[in-house]
CSV table of C-alpha atoms and ligand atoms in Angstrom, one decimal:
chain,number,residue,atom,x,y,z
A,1,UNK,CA,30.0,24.3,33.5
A,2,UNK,CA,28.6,27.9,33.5
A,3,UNK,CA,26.9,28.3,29.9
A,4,UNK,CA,28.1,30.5,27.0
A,5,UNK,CA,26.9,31.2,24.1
A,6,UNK,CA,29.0,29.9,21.2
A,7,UNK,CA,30.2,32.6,19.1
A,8,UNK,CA,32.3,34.6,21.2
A,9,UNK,CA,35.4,33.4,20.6
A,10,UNK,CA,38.5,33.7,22.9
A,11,UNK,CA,40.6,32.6,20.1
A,12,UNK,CA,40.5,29.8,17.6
A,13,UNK,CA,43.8,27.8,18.1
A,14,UNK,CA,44.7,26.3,15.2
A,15,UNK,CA,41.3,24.7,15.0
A,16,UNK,CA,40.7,27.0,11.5
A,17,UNK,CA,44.1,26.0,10.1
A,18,UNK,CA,43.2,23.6,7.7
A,19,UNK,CA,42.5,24.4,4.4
A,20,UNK,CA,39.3,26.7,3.0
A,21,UNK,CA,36.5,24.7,1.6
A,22,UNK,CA,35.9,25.4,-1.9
A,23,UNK,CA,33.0,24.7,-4.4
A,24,UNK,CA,34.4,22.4,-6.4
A,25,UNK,CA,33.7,22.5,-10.7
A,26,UNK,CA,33.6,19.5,-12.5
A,27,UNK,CA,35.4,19.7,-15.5
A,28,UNK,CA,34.5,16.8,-18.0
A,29,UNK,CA,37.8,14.7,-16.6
A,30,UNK,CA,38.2,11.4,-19.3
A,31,UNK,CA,40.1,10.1,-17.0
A,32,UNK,CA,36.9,10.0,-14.8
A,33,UNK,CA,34.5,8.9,-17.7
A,34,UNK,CA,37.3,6.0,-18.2
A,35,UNK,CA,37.1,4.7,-14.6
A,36,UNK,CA,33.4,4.9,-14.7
A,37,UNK,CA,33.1,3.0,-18.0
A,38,UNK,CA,35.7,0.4,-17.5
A,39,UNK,CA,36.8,0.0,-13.4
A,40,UNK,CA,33.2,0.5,-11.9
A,41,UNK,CA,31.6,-3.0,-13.2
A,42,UNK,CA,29.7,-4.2,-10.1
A,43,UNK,CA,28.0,-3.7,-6.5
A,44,UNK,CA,27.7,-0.2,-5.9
A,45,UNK,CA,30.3,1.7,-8.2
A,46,UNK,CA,28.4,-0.7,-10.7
A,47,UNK,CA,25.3,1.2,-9.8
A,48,UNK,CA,27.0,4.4,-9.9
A,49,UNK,CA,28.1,3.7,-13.2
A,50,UNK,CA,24.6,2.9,-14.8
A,51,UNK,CA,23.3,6.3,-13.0
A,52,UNK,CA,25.8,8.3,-15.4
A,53,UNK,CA,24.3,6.5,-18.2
A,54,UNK,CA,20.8,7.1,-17.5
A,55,UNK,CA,21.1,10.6,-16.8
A,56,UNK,CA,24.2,11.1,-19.9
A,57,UNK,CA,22.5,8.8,-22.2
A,58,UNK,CA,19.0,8.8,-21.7
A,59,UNK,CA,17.7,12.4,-19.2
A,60,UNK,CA,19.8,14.4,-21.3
A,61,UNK,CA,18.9,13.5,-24.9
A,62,UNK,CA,17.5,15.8,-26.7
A,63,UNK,CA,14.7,13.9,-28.0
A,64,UNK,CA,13.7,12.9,-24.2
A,65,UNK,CA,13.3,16.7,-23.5
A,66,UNK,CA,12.8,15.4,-19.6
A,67,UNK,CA,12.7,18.1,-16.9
A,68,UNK,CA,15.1,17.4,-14.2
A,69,UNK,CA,14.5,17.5,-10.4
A,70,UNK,CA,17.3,17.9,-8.0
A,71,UNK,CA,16.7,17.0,-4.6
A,72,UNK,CA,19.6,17.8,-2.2
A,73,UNK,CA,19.3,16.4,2.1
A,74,UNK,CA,23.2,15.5,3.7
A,75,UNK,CA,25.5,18.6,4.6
A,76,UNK,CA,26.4,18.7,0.7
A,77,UNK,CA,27.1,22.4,0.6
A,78,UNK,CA,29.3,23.0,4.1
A,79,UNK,CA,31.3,19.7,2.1
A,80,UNK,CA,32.0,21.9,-0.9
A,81,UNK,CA,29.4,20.4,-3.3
A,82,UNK,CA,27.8,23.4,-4.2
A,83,UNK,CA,30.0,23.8,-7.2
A,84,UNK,CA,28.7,20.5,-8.9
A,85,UNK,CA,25.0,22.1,-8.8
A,86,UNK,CA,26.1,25.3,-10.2
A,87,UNK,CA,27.8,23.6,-13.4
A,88,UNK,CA,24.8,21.3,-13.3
A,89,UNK,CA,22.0,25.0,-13.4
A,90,UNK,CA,24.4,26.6,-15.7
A,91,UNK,CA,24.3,23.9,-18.7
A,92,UNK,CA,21.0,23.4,-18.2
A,93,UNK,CA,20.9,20.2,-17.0
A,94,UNK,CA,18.8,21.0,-13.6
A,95,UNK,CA,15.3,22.3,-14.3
A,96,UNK,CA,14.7,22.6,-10.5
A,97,UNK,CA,15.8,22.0,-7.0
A,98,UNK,CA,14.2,20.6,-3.5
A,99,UNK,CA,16.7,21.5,-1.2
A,100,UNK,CA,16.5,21.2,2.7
A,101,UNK,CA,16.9,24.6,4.0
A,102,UNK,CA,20.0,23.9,5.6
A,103,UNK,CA,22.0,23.4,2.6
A,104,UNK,CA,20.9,27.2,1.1
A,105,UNK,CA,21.7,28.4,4.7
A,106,UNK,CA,25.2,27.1,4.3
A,107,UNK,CA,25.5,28.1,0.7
A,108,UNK,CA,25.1,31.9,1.9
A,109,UNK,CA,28.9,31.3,3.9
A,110,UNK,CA,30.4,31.1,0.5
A,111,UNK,CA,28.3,33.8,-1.1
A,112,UNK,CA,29.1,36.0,1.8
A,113,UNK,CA,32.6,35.0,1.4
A,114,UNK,CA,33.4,33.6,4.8
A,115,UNK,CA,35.2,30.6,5.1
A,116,UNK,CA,34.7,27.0,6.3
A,117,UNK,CA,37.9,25.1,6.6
A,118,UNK,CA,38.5,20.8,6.7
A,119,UNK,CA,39.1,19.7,9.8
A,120,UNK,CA,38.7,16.5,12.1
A,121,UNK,CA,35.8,14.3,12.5
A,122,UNK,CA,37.9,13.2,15.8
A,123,UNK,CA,37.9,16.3,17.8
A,124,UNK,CA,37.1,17.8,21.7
A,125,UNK,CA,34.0,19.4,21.0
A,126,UNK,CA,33.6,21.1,24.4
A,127,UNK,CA,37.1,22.9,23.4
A,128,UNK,CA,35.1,23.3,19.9
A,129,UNK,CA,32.7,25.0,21.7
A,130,UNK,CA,34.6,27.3,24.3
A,131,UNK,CA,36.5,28.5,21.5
A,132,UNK,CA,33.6,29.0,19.6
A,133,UNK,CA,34.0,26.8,16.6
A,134,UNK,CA,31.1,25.1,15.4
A,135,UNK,CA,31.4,21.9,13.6
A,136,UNK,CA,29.7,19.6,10.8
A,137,UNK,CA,31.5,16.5,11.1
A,138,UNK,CA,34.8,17.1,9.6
A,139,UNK,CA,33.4,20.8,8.7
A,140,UNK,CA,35.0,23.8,11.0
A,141,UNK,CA,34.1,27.4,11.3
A,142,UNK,CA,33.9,30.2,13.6
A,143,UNK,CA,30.2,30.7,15.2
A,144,UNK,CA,30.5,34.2,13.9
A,145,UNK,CA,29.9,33.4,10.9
A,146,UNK,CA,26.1,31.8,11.5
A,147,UNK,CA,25.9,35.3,13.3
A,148,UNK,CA,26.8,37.1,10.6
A,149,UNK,CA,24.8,35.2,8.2
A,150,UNK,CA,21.3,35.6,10.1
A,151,UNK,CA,22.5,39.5,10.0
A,152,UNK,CA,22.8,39.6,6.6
A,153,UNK,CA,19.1,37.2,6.6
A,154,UNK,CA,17.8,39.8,8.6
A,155,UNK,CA,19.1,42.8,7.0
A,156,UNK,CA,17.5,41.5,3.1
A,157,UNK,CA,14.6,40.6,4.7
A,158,UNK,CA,13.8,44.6,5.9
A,159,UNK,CA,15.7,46.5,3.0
A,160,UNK,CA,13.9,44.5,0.7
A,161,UNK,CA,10.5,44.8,2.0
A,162,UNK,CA,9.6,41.3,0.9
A,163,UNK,CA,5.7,40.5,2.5
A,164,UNK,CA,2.4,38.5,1.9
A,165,UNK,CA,2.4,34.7,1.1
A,166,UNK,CA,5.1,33.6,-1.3
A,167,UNK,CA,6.2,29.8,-2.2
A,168,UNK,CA,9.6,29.3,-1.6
A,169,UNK,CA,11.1,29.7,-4.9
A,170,UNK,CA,10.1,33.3,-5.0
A,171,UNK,CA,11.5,33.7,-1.7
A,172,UNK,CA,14.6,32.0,-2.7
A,173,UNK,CA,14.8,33.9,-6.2
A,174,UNK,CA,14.7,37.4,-4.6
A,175,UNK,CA,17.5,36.3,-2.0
A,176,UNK,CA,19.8,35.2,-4.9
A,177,UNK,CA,18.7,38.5,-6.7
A,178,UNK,CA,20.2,40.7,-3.3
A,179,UNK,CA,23.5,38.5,-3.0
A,180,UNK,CA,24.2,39.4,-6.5
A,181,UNK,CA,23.6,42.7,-6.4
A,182,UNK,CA,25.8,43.1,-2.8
A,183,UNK,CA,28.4,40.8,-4.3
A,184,UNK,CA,28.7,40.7,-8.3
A,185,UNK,CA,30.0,37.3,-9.8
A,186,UNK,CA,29.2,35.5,-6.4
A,187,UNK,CA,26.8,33.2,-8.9
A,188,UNK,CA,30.6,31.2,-8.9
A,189,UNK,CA,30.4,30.2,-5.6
A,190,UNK,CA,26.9,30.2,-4.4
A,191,UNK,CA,24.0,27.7,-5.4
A,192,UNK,CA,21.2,30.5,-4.6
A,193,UNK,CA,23.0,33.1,-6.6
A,194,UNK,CA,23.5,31.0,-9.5
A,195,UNK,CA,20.0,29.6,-9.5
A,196,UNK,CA,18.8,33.1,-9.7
A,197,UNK,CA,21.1,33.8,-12.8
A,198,UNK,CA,19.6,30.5,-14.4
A,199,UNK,CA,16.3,30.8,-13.5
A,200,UNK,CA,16.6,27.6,-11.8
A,201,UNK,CA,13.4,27.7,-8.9
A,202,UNK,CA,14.5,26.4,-5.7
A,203,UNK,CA,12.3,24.8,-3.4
A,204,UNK,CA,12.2,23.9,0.8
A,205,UNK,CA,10.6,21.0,1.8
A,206,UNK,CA,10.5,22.2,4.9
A,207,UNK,CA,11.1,25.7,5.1
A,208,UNK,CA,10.5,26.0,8.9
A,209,UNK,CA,13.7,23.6,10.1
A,210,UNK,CA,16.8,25.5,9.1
A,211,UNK,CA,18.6,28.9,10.1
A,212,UNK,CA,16.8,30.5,6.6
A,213,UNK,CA,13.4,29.9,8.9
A,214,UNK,CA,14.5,30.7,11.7
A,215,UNK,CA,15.3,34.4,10.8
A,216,UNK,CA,12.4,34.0,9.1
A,217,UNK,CA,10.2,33.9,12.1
A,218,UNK,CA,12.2,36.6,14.1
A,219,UNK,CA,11.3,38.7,11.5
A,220,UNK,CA,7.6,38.2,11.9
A,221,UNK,CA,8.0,38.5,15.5
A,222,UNK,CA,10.1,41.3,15.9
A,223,UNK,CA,9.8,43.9,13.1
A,224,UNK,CA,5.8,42.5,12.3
A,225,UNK,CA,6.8,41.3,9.0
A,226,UNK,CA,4.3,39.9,6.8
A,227,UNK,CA,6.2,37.5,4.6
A,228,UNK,CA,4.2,33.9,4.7
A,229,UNK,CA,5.7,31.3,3.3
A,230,UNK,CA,3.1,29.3,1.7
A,231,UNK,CA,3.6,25.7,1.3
A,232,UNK,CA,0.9,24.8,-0.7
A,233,UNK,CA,2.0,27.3,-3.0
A,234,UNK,CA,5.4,25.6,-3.3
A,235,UNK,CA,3.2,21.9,-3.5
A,236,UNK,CA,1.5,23.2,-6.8
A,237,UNK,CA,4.4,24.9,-8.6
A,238,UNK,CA,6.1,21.5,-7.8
A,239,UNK,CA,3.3,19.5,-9.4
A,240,UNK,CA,2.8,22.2,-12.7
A,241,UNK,CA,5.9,21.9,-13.6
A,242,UNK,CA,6.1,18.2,-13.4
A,243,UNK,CA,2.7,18.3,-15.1
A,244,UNK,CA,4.1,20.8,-18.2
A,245,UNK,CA,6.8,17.7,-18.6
A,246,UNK,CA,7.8,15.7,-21.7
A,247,UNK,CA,9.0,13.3,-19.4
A,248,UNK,CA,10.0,13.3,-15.8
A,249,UNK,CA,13.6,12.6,-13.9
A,250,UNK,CA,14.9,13.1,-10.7
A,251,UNK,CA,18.5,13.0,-9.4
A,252,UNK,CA,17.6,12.0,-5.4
A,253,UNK,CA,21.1,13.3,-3.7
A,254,UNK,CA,20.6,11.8,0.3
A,255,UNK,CA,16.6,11.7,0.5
A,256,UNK,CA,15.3,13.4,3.7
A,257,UNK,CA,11.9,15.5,3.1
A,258,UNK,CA,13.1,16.6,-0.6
A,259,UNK,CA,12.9,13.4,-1.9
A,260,UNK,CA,9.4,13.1,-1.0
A,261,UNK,CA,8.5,16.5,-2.0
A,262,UNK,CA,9.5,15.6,-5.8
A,263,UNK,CA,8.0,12.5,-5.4
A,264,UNK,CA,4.7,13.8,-4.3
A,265,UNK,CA,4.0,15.5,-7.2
A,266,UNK,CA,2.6,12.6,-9.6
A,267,UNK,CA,0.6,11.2,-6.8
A,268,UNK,CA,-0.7,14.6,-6.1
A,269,UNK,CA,-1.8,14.7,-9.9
A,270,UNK,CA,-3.9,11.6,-10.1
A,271,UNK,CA,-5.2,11.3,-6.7
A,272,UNK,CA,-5.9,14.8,-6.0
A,273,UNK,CA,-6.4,16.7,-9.4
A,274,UNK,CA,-8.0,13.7,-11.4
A,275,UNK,CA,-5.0,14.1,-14.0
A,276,UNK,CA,-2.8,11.1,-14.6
A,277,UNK,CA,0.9,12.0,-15.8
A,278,UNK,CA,1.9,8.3,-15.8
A,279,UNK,CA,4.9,8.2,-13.1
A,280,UNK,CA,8.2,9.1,-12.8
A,281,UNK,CA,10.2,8.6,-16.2
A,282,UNK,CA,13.6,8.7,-14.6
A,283,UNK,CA,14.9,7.5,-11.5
A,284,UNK,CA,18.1,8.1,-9.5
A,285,UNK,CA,19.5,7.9,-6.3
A,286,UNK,CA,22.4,7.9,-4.1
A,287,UNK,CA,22.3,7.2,-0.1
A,288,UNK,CA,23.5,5.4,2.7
A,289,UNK,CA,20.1,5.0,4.1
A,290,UNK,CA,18.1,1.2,3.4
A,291,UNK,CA,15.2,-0.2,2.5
A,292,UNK,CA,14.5,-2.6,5.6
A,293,UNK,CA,13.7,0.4,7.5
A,294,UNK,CA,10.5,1.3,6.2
A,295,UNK,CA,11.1,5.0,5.8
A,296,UNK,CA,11.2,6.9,2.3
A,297,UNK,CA,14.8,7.9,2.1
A,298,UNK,CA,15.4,4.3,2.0
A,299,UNK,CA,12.4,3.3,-0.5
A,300,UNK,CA,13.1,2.1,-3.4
A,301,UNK,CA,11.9,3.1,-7.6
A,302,UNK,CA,10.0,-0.3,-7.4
A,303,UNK,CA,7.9,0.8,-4.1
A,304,UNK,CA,7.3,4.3,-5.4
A,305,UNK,CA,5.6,2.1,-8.6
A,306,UNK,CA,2.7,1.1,-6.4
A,307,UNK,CA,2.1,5.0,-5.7
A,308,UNK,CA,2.2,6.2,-8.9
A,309,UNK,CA,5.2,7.9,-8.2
A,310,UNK,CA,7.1,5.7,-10.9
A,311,UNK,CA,6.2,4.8,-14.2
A,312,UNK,CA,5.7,0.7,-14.3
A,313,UNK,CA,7.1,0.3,-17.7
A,314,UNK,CA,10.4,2.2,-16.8
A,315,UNK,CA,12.0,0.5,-13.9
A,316,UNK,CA,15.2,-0.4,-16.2
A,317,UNK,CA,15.7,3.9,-16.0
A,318,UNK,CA,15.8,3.8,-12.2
A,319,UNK,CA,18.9,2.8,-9.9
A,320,UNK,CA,19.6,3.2,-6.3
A,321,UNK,CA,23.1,3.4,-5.5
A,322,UNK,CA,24.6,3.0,-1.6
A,323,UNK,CA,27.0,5.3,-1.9
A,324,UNK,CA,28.0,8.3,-0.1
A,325,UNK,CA,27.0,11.8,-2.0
A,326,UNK,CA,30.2,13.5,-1.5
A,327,UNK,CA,31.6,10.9,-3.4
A,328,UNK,CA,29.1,10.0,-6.1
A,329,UNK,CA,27.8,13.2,-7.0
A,330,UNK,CA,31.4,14.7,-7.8
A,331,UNK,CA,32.2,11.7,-10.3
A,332,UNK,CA,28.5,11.8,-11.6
A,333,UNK,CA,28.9,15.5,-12.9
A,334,UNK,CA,32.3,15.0,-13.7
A,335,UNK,CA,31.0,11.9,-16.2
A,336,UNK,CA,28.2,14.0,-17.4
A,337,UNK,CA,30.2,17.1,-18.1
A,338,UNK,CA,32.4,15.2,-20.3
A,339,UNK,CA,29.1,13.3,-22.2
A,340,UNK,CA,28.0,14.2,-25.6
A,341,UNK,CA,24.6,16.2,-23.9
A,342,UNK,CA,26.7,18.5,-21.8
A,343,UNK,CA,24.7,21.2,-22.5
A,344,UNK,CA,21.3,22.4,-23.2
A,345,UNK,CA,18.9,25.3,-23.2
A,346,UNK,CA,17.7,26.4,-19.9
A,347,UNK,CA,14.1,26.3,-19.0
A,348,UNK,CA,14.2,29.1,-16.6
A,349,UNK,CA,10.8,27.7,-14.9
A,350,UNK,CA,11.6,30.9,-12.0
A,351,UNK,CA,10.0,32.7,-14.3
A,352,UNK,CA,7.1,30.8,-16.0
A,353,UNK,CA,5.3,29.4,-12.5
A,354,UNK,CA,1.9,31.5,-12.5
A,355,UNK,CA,1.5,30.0,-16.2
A,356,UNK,CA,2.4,26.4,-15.2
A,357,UNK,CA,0.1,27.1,-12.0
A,358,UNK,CA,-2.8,28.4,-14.4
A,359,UNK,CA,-2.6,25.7,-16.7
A,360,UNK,CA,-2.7,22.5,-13.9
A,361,UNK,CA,-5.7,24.8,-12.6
A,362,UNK,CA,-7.2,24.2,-16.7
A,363,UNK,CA,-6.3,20.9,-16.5
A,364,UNK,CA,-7.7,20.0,-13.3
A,365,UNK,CA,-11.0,22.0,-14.3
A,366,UNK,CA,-11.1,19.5,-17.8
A,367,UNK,CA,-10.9,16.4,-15.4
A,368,UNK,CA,-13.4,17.8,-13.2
A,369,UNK,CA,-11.5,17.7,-9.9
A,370,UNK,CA,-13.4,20.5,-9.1
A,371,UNK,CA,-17.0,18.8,-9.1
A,372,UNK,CA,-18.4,18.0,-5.5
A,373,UNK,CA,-17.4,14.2,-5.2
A,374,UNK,CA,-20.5,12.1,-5.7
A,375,UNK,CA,-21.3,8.6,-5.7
A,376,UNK,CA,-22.8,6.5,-7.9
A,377,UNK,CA,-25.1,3.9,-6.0
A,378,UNK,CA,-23.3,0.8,-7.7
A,379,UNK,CA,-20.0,2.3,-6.3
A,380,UNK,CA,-21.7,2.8,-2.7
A,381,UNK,CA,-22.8,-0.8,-3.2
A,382,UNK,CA,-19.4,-2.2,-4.0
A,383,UNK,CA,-18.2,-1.1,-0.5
A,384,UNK,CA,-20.9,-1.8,1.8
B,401,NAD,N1,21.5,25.4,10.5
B,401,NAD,C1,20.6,24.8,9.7
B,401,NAD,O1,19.8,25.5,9.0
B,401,NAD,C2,20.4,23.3,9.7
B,401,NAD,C3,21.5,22.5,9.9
B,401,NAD,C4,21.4,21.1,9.8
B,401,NAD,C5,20.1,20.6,9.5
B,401,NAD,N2,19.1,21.4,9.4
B,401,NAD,C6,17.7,20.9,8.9
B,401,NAD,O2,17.6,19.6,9.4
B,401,NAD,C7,16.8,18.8,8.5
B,401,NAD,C8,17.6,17.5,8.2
B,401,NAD,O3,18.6,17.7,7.2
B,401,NAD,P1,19.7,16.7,6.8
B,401,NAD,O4,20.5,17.3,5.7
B,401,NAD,O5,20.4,16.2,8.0
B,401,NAD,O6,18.9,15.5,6.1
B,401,NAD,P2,18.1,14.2,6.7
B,401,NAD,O7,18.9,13.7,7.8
B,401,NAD,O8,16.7,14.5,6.8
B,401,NAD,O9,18.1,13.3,5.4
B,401,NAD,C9,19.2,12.9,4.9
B,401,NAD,C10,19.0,11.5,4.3
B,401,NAD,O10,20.0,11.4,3.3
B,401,NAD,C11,20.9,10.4,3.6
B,401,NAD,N3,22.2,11.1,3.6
B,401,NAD,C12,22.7,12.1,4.4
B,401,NAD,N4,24.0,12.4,4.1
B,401,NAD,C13,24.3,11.6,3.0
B,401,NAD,C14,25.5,11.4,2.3
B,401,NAD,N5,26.6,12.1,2.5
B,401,NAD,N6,25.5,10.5,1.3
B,401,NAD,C15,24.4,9.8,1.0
B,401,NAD,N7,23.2,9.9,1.7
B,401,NAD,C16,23.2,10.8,2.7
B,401,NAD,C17,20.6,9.9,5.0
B,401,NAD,O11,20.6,8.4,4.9
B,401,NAD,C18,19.2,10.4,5.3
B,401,NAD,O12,18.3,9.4,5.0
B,401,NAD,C19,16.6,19.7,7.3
B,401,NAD,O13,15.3,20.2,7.3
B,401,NAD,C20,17.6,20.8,7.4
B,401,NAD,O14,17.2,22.0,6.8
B,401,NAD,C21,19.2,22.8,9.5
């Protein structure tokens, strides 16, 4: 077959007839809360069930003041779960966000206002692909609009003149700052325009594997731009603000290279900067990956114990549930909407990360992390 580029389309069929995706809000539903309470006793929707009360009952309180991480990995925005984290940033109830690229890449569709549509998970995809229809499982949209996307990508990154090293969340705040100038009110539908209305940071794991880096590095190439994403920047923000905590709590959506980069960040403070937060406070999780394969997604709040990556004394605040993310997370925010701590005062930690920063920098001086590493002849001893 002679190759083509996707993206030309010679007509869509009816491949784009089903209906437009759309960020869905959770609404506080009692129904909802009532299932969750009463008809999810055991197994997994058991598990689900004791997620909403550790992050209604317990994250949330007041009194626990504990800064939530979000870490999103699965196509969660392409299947319309965008709209869950914006209701999540706007009540305050996310302090910050590991995302993979991919997800914020797919978020810019809505912002743009182009449309993905439901579809099939059973379909021809060579006829996908000569008609130019891309597809994420069940997911269907014309490869025009990734074109138009790395436009637009391309076009912010030169109007705006954006250069020198920057971690991701700056990079990711000035991008929501354009799509809200270009299209007012598009903090509705769009996770990066809303986290830039909240002052939610939002992070990259891995900033180099997703369309967001790969227009990234054209612009480096081709127009000699200077913008440098600096991952250690994004490692240290990470680890002030879990630092500047009362207590710590994570809401693990998938687990991929986010989950890890939240994770990281209390390891990173006793082993590297000599300071010893004390471990995760907080622990949840939903995934279809498993434990038996060694790998992190799949590890569980009692492994991350023996890292420092989880408190030992809180393992009752930690759950793993095996469920699928489009179908958990939905329910989750819909039970939390409707809890008693719906709402509270947003941190904004966009704007405060050169204080956190300069204060892990004090703190790290006071534990004298900074001091060459010597060693004391008994310790030499002990190893020889
Ligand atoms: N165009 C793009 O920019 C693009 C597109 C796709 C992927 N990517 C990149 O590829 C990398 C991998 O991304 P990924 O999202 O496939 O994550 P991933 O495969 O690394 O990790 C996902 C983990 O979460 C779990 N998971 C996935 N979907 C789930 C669901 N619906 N419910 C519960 N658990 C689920 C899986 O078990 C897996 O362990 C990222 O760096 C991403 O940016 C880029």
């Amino acid at each position: 077959m002679p190759h083509r580029s996707p993206g030309a389309p010679h007509g869509a069929g009816n491949y784009l007839s089903g209906r437009v995706i759309k960020y869905y809000r959770p609404r506080g539903g009692p129904d909802v809360r009532h299932l969750i309470d009463n008809g999810f006793q055991a197994f997994n929707a058991g598990r689900l069930s004791e997620a909403c009360h550790i992050y209604a009952d317990k994250m949330l309180a007041p009194d626990n003041d504990t800064t939530v991480g979000l870490t999103i990995a699965g196509a969660l925005t392409p299947a319309g779960l965008g709209g869950c984290v914006i209701e999540l940033m706007e009540r305050g109830l996310v302090d910050f966000i590991v995302s993979t690229g991919a997800n914020l890449y797919h978020d810019l569709h809505y912002a743009l206002n182009f449309s993905l549509h439901r579809g099939s998970p059973f379909m021809d995809d060579v006829e996908l692909y000569e008609q130019g229809i891309i597809r994420i499982y069940d997911v269907l949209f014309p490869a025009t609009v990734l074109l138009e996307t790395d436009l637009y990508l391309r076009d912010f990154l030169v109007r705006s003149k954006i250069s020198g090293p920057m971690a991701t969340a700056q990079l990711h705040y000035r991008l929501g700052l354009d799509l809200l100038e270009k299209n007012p009110g598009c903090e509705e539908y769009s996770v990066v325009a809303a986290a830039a209305r909240t002052g939610v940071p939002v992070y990259t794991s891995s900033p180099g594997d997703s369309s967001i880096g790969m227009n990234i590095a054209y612009h480096e190439l081709m127009n000699a731009g200077t913008l440098m994403i600096d991952p250690s920047r994004d490692v240290n923000e990470v680890c002030a603000i879990i630092l500047a905590a009362k207590k710590n709590g994570c809401v693990i959506l998938g687990g991929g290279s986010p989950k890890n980069f939240y994770l990281q960040g209390q390891p990173t403070l006793w082993e590297v900067y000599g300071i010893p937060k004390g471990g995760n406070d907080y622990f949840i999780q939903f995934t279809t990956d498993q434990v038996v394969w060694g790998g992190l997604s799949g590890a569980t709040p009692a492994e991350a114990v023996s890292w420092g990556k989880v408190n030992p004394g809180v393992l009752p605040d930690t759950v793993v549930a095996y469920v699928d993310s489009t179908i958990a997370f939905p329910l989750f925010c819909e039970y939390t909407v409707g809890s008693a701590h719906n709402r509270r005062p947003r941190k904004e930690l966009v704007h405060k990360r050169d204080a956190l920063v300069a204060d892990l920098v004090r703190q790290a001086k006071a534990a004298g992390s900074d001091k060459p590493i010597t060693h004391e002849p008994a310790e030499i001893d002990r190893h020889r």
